[in-house]
Coordinates of C-alpha atoms in Angstrom, one line a residue:
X21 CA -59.7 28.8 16.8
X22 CA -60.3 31.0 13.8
X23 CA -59.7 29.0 10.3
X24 CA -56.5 31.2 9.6
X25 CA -54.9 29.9 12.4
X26 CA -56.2 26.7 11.9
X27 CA -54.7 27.1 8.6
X28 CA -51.3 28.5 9.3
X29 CA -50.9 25.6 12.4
X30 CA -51.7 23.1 9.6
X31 CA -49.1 24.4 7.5
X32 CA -46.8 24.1 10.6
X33 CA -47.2 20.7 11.4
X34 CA -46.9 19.8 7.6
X35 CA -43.1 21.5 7.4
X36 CA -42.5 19.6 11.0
X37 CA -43.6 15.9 9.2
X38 CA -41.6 16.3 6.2
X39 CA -38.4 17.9 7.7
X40 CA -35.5 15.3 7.0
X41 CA -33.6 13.8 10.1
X42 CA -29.7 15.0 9.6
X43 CA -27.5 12.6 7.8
X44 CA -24.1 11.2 8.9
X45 CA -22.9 13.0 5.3
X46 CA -24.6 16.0 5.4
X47 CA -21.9 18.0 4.8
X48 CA -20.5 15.9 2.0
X49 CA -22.7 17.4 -0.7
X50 CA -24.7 20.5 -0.8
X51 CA -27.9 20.8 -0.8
X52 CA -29.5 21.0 -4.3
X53 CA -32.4 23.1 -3.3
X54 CA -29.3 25.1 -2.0
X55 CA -28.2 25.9 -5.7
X56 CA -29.0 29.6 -6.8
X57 CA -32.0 30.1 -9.2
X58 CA -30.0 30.8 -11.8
X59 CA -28.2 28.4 -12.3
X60 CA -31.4 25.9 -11.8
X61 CA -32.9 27.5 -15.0
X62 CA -29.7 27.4 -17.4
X63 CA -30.1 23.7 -17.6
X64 CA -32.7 20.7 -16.9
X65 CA -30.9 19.2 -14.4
X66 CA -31.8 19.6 -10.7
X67 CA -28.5 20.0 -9.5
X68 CA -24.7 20.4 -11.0
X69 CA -23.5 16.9 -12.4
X70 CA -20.8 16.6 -10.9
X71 CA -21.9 16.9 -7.1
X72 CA -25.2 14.6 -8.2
X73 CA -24.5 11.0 -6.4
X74 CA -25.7 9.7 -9.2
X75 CA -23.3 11.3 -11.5
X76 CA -20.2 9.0 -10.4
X77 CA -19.5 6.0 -12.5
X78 CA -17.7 4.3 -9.3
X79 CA -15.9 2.3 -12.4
X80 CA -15.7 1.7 -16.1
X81 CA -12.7 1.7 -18.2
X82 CA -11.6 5.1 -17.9
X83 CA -12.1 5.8 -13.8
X84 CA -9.8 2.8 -13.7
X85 CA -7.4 3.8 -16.0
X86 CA -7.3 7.0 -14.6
X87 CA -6.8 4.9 -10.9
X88 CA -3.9 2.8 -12.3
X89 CA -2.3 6.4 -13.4
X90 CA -2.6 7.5 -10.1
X91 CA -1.0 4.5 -8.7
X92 CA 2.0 5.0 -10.8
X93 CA 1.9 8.9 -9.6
X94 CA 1.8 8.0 -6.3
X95 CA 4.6 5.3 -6.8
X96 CA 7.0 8.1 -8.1
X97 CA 6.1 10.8 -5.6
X98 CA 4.7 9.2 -2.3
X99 CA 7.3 6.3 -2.9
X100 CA 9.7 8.2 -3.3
X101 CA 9.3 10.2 0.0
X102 CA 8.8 6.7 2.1
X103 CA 12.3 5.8 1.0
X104 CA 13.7 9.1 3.2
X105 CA 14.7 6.8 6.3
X106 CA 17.5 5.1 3.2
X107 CA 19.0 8.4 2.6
X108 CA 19.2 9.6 6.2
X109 CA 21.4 6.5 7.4
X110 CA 23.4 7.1 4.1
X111 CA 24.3 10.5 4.0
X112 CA 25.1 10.4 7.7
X113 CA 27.6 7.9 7.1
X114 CA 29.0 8.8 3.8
X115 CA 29.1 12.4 2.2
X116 CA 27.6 14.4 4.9
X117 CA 29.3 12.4 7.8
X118 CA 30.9 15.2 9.3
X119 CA 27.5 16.8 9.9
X120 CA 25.1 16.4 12.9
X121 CA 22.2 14.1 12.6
X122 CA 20.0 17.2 13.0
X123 CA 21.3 19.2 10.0
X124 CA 21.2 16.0 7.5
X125 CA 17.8 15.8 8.3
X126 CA 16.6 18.5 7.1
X127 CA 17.4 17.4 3.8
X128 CA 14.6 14.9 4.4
X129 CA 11.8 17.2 6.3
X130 CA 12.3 19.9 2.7
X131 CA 11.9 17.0 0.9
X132 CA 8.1 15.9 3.1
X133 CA 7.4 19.7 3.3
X134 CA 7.6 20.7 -0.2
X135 CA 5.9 17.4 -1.1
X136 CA 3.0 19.2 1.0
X137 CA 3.1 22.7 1.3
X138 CA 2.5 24.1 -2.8
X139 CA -1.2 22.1 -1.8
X140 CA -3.1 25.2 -2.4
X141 CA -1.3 26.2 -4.8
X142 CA -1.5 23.4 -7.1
X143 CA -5.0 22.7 -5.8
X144 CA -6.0 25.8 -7.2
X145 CA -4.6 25.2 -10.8
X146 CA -6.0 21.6 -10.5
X147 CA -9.7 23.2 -10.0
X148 CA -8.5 25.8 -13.0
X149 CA -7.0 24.0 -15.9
X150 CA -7.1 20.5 -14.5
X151 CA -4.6 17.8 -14.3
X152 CA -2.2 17.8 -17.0
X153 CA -0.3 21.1 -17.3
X154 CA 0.7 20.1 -13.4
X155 CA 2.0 16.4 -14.0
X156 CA 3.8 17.7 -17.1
X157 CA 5.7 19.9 -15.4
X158 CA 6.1 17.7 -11.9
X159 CA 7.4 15.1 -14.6
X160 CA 10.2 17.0 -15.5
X161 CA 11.1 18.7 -12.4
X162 CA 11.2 15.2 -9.9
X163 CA 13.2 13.5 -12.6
X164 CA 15.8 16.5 -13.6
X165 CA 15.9 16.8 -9.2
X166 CA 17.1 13.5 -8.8
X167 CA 19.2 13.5 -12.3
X168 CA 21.5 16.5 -10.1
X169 CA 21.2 15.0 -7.4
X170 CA 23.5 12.1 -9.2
X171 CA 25.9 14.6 -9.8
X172 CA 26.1 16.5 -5.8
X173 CA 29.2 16.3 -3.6
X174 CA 28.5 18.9 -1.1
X175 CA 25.1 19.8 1.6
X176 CA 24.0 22.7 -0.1
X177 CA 23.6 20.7 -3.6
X178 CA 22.0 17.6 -1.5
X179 CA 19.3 20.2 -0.3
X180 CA 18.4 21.9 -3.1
X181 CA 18.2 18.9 -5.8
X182 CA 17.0 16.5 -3.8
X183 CA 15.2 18.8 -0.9
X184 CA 13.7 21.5 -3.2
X185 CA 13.6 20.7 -6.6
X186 CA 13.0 16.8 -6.8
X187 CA 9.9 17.3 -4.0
X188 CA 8.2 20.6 -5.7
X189 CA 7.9 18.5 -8.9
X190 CA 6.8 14.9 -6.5
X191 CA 3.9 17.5 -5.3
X192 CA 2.9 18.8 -8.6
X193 CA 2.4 14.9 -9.4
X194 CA 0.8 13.9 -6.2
X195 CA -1.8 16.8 -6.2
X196 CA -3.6 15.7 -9.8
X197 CA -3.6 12.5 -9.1
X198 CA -5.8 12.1 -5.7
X199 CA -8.3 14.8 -6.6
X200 CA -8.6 13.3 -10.3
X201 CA -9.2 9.9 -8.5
X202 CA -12.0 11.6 -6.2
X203 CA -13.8 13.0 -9.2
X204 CA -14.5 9.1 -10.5
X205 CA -15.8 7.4 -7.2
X206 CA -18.2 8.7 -4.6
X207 CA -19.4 5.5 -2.7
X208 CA -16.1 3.4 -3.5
X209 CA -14.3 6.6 -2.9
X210 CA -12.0 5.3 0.3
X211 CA -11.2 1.8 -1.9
X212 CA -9.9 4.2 -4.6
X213 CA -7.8 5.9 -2.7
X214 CA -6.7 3.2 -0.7
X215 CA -5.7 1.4 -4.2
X216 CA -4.1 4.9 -5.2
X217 CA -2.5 5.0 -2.2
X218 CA -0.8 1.7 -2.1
X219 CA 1.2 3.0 -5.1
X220 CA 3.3 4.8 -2.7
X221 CA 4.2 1.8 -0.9
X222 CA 5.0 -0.2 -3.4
X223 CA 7.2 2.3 -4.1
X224 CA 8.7 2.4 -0.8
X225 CA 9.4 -1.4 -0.9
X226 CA 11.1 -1.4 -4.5
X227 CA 12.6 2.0 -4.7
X228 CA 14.7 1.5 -1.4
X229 CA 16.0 -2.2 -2.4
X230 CA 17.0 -0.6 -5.6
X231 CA 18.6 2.3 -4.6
X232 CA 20.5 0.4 -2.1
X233 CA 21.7 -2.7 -4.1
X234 CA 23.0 -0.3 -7.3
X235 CA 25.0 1.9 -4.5
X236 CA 26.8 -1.2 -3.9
X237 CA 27.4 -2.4 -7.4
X238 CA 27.9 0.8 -9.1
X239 CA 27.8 3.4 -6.7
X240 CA 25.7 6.2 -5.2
X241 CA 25.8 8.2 -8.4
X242 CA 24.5 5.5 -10.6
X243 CA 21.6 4.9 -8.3
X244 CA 19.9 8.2 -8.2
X245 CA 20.1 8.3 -12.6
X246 CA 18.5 4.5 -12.5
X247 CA 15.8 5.4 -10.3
X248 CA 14.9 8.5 -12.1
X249 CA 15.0 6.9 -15.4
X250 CA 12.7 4.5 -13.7
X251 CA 10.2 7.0 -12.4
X252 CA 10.5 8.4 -16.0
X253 CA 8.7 5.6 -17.6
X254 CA 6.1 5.2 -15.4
X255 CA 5.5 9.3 -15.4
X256 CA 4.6 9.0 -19.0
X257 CA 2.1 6.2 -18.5
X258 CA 0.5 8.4 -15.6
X259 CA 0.5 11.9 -17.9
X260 CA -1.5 9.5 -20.8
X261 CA -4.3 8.1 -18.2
X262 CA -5.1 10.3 -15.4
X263 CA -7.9 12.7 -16.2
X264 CA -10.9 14.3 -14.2
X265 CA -13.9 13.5 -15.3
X266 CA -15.3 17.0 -14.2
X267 CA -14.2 19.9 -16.8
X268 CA -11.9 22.5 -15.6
X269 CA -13.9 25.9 -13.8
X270 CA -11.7 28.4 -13.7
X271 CA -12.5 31.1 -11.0
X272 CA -10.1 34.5 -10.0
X273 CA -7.6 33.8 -6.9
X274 CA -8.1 34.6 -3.6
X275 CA -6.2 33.8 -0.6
X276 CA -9.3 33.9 1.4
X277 CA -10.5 30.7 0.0
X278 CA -7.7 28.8 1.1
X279 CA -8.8 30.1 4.7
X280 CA -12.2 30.2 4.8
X281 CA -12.7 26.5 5.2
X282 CA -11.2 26.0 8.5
X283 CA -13.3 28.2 9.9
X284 CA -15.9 24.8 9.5
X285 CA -15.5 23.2 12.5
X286 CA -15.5 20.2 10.8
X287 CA -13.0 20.6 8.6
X288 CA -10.8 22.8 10.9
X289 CA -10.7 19.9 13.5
X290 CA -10.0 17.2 10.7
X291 CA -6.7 19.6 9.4
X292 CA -5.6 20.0 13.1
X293 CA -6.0 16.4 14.1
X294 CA -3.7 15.3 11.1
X295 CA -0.9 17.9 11.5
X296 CA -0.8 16.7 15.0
X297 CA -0.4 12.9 14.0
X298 CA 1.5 13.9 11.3
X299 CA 4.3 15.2 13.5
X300 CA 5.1 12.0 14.9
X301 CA 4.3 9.7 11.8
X302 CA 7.2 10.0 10.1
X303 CA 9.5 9.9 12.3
X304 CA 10.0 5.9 12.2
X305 CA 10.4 6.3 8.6
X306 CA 13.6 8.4 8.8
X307 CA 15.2 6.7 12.0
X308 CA 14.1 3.3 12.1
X309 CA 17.1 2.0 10.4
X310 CA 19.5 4.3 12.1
X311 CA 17.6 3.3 15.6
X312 CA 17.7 -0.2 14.4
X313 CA 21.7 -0.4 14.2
X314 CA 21.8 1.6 17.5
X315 CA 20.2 -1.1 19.4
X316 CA 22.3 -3.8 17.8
X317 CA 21.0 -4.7 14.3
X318 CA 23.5 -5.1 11.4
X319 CA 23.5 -2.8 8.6
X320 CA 22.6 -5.7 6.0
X321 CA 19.3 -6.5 7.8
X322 CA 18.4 -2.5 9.1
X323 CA 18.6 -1.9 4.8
X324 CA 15.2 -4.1 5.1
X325 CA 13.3 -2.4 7.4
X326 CA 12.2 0.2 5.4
X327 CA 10.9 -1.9 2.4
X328 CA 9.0 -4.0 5.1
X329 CA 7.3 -1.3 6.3
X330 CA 6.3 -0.3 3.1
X331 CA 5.3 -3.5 1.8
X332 CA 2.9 -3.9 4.6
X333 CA 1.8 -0.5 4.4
X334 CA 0.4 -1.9 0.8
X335 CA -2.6 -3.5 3.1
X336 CA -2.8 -0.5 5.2
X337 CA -3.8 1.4 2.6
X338 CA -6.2 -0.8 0.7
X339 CA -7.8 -2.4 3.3
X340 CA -8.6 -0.1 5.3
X341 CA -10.2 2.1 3.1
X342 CA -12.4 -1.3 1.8
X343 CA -13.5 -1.2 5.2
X344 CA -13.9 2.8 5.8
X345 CA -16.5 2.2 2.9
X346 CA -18.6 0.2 4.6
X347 CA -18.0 1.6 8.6
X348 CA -17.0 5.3 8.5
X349 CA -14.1 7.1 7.9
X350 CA -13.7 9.2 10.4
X351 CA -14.4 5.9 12.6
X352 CA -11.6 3.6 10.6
X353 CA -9.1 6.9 10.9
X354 CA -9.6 7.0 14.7
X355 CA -9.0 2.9 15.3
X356 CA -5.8 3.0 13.3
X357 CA -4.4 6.1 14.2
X358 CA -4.3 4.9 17.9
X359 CA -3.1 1.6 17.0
X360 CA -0.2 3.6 15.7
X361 CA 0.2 5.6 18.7
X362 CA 0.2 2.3 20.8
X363 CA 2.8 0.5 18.7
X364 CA 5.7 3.4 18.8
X365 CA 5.0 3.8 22.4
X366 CA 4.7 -0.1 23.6
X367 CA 6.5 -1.7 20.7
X368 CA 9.1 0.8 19.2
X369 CA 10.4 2.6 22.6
X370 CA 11.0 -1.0 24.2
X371 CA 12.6 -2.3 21.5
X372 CA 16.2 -4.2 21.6
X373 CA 17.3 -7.1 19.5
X374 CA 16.0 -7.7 15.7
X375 CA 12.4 -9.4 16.2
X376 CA 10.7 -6.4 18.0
X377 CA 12.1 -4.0 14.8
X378 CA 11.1 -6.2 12.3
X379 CA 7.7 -6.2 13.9
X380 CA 7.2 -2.7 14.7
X381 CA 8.2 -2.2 11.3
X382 CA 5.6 -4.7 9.9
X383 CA 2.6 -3.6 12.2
X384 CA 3.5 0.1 11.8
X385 CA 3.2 -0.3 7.9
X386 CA -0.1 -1.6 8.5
X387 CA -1.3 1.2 10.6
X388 CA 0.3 4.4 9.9
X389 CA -0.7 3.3 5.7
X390 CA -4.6 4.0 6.5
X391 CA -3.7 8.3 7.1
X392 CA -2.4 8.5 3.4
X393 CA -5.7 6.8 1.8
X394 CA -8.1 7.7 4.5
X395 CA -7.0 11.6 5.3
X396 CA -8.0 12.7 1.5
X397 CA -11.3 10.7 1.8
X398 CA -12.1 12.5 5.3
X399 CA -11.5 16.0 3.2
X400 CA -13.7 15.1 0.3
X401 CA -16.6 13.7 2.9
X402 CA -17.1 17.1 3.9
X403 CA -16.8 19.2 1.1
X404 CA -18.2 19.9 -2.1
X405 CA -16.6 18.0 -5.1
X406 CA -16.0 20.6 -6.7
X407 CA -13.6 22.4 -4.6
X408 CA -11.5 19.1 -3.7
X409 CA -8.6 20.6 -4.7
X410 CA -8.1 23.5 -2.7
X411 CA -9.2 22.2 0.8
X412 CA -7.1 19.1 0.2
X413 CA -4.5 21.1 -1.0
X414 CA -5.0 23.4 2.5
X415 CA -5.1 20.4 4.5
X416 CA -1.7 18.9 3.0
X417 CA -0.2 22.8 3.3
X418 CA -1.2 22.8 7.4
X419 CA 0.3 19.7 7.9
X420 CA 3.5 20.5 5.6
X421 CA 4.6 22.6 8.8
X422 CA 4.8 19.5 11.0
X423 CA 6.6 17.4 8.8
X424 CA 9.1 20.4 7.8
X425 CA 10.3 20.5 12.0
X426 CA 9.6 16.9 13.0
X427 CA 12.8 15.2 11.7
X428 CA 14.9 18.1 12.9
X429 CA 13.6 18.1 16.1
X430 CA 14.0 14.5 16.6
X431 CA 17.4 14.8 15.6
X432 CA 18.4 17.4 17.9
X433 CA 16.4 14.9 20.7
X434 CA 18.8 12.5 19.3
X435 CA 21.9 14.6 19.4
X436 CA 21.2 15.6 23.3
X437 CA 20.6 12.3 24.5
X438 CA 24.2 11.4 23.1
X439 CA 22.7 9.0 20.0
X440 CA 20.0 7.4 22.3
X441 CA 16.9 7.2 20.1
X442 CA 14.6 6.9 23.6
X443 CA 13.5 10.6 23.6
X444 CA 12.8 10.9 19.9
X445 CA 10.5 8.1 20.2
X446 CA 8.5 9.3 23.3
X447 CA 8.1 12.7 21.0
X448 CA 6.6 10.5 18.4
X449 CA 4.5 8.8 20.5
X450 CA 2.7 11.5 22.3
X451 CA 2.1 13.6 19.1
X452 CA 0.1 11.0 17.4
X453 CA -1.8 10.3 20.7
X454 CA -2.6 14.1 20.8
X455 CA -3.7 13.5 16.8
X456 CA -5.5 10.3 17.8
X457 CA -7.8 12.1 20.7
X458 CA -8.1 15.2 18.2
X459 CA -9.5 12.7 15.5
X460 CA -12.1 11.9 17.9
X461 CA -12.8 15.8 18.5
X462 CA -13.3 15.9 14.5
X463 CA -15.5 12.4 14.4
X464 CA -18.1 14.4 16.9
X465 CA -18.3 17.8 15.1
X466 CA -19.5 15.7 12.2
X467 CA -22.0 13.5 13.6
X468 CA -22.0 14.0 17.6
X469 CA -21.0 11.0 20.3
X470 CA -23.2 8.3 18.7
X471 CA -22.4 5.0 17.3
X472 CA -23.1 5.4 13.5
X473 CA -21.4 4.9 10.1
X474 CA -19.2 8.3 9.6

């Protein structure tokens, strides 16, 4: 062998011994080495702050202020969503009672799909200008919704205050608050968001009680001004704490961007996997209480079900994530997402008498709570920090569709099986399985079949 290719094999073997073995992560953060020239030379650090592991506090006074804002964002918009099931039972029964149980529920599914669907959009600003500008303006535009909504008497008005205008501003308040969150923690990232998170359902236990007890005392009009004066106060707290710690970066639109990332197979399989589940997930927080009376429960007690679920849903969203942090995401999203699958399908479709509701209600809290905190964490494991905002906002868009038709469809399911709720439920059940399997799908893009901590 000549010493040139003794050399060159040399050379070889040396690349071979100090290749790295793929990480679970790998597609969490780029690369530094990956970073163009450039940009290396225009400062002494090896890579851009705030993708550096390094670079997250993972506490201190101000991620944690800027947590407890988010908590209060999520309790005005999240919340206020989870209380949809209250509304449904009402209207049916009270101003919109001469109109089927598929029409009314489409004041429900605008409400979920405008919550969702302006993701890119205000993903994009978020990356542009940051955080404030949007919960400024989703501050005024959730509280003046529900203020008109005080004042409606007819469908139309119902839909547009309370399913247009009160959910666009919810979104532009949900939006800041999980991807300023994410810009704080990287390995305490799924605790964050489960703390976030839990907001919502604390929302959805307090808000519903609230609404429901004021109806009786002072009627329906009186309700809707108390709860938005409420979400008021704790709307300012949230515009004075949550901040990103990562300056704004403004870049020129383009649709494409919103696109290109599901063409990762990763990432594509993740979005598809939750607008399956996402079909079927809220569908036992509109009818449980209408369900619930169906089978025999009174009104008094069906009011409750609701704020149980929710109150439970406070563990499922904390815990959860505590324990994604420490066994995988992906592998935490795939246990509880099947746990919900099997409680609609051997819990909820059986169900007759009081004790099985308030159960299902109770477990399904617990379960269905982990996709709120845990989807957002799944986004930001395999993407770069820095563009959090638009692939989270692209996931929530995607799924936006499924929750826009679900509630309508399980009405008309309703309707044609003559106010049986048996169908509806079946629906439910076999589009979270088909989210379920597909979360598996997503789990093995990233890391393949092995046991390991993703």
């Amino acid at each position: 062998m000549t010493s040139s290719s003794a050399s060159t094999a040399s050379t070889v073997r040396e690349k071979d011994t100090t290749q790295e073995p793929p990480e679970t992560d790998a597609n969490m953060l780029p690369d530094p080495s990956d970073e163009p020239a450039a940009d290396m030379e225009k400062a002494s650090k090896p890579a851009f702050a705030g993708i550096d592991p390094s670079s997250f506090p993972d506490g201190g006074a101000q991620a944690w202020l800027a947590v407890s804002g988010a908590f209060c964002c999520l309790f005005c918009s999240f919340g206020w969503i989870n209380c949809i099931g209250v509304f449904q039972a009402y209207y049916q029964t009270h101003q919109l009672s001469s109109y089927s149980p598929s029409t009314v529920a489409w004041i429900p599914s605008l409400t979920v799909f405008f919550m969702f669907a302006g993701g890119p959009i205000w993903g994009k600003l978020y990356d542009n200008y940051g955080p404030r500008y949007l919960l400024l303006a989703g501050s005024f535009l959730h509280v003046f919704g529900l203020m008109m909504a005080s004042l409606c008497s007819d469908y139309y008005q119902f839909l547009l205050a309370q399913g247009v205008c009160s959910p666009i501003g919810a979104s532009l308040i949900f939006y800041p608050a999980m991807s300023s969150t994410g810009t704080w923690f990287f390995k305490r990232r799924a605790l964050a968001f489960g703390l976030v998170a839990s907001g919502s359902s604390l929302g959805g236990v307090i808000l519903p009680i609230m609404v429901d007890h004021i109806i009786a005392r002072s009627g329906f009009p009186w309700a809707m001004r108390s709860a938005a004066f409420l979400l008021l106060g704790l709307l300012i707290y949230a515009n004075l704490t949550v901040r990103s710690r990562l300056p704004p970066s403004p870049k020129p639109w383009s649709f494409v961007e919103f696109i290109l990332p599901l063409r990762e197979v990763p990432f594509g399989l993740t979005v598809f996997s939750s607008f399956l589940f996402f079909f079927g997930m809220f569908l036992p927080f509109t009818f449980i209480i209408l369900s619930a009376q169906h089978d025999g429960m009174s009104t008094s007690l069906a009011a409750y079900l609701i704020p149980i679920l929710n109150a439970v849903s406070i563990f499922g969203r904390t815990i959860p994530g505590y324990i994604a942090d420490k066994t995988g995401r992906y592998n935490t999203m795939i246990i509880t997402s099947f746990l919900s699958t099997i409680l609609v399908l051997g819990l909820w479709l059986p169900a007759r008498g009081n004790i099985p509701y308030i159960l299902f209600a109770a477990f399904y809290g617990f379960s269905s709570g982990a996709f709120v905190s845990l989807a957002p964490a799944l986004v930001a494991q395999i993407s770069d920090i820095r563009a959090i905002g638009v692939r989270t906002g692209s996931m929530f868009a995607v799924i936006s569709v499924a929750a826009l038709v679900g509630n309508p469809i399980g009405g008309a399911l309703v309707s044609d099986e003559g106010g049986n709720y048996r169908n509806l439920q079946i629906f439910c059940g076999i589009m979270m399985l088909g989210g379920s399997v597909a979360f598996v799908a997503a789990r093995w893009s990233v890391a393949g079949w092995g046991w390991s901590k993703v």
